[in-house]
mmCIF file of C-alpha atoms in Angstrom:
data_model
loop_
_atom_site.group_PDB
_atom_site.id
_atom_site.type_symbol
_atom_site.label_atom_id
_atom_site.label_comp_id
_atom_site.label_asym_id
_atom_site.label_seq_id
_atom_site.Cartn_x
_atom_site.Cartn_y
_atom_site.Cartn_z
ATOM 1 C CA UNK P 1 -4.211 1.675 3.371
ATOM 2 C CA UNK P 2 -2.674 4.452 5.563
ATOM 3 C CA UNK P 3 -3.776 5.011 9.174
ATOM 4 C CA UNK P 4 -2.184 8.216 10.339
ATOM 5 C CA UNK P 5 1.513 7.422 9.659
ATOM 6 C CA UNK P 6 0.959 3.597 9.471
ATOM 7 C CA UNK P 7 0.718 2.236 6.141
ATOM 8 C CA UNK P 8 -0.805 -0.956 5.715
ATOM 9 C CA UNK P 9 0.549 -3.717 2.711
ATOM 10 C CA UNK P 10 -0.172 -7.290 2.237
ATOM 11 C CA UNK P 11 -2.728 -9.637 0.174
ATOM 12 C CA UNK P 12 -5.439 -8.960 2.820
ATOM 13 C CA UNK P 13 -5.278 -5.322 1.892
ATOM 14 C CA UNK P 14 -4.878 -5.925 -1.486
ATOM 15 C CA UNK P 15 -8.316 -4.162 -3.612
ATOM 16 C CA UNK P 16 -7.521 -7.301 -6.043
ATOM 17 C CA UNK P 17 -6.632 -10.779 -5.960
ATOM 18 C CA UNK P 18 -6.922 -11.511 -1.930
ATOM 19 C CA UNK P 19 -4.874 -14.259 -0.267
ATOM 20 C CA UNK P 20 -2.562 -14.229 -3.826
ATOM 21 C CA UNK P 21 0.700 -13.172 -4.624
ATOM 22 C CA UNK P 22 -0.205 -10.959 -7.374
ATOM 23 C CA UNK P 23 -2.621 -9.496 -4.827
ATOM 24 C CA UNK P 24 0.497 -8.806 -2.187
ATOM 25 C CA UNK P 25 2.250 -7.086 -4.837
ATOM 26 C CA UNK P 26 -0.410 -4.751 -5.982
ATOM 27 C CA UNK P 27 -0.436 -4.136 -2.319
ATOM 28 C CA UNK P 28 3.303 -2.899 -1.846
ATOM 29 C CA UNK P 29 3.278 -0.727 -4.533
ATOM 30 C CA UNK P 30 0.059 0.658 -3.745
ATOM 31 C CA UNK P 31 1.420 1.485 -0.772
ATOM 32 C CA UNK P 32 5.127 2.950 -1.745
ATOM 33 C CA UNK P 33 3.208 5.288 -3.397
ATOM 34 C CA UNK P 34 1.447 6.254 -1.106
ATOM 35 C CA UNK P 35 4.174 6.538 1.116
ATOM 36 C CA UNK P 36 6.006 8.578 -1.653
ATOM 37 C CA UNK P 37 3.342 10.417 -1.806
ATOM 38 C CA UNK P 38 3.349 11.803 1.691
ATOM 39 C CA UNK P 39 6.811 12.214 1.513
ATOM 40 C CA UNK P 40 6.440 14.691 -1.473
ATOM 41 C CA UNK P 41 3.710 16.773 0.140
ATOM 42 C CA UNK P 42 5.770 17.299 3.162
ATOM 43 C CA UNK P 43 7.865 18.652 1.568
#
């Protein structure tokens, strides 16, 4: 969950699975995309 340049990962920010592994992990790569993401729009 991205606020401004801060982008947030962990199972507490996970849409699935809270306070689970699987949950954390859906997280992180939710989030390295998102970071890619950004990273390919800037150019």
């Amino acid at each position: 969950t991205p606020a401004g340049r801060i982008h947030w990962a962990g199972t507490e920010t996970s849409n699935k699975w809270h306070g689970s592994i699987e949950g954390a992990m859906l997280s992180g790569v939710r989030s390295a995309k998102e970071v890619v993401e950004r990273f390919d729009s800037e150019g």
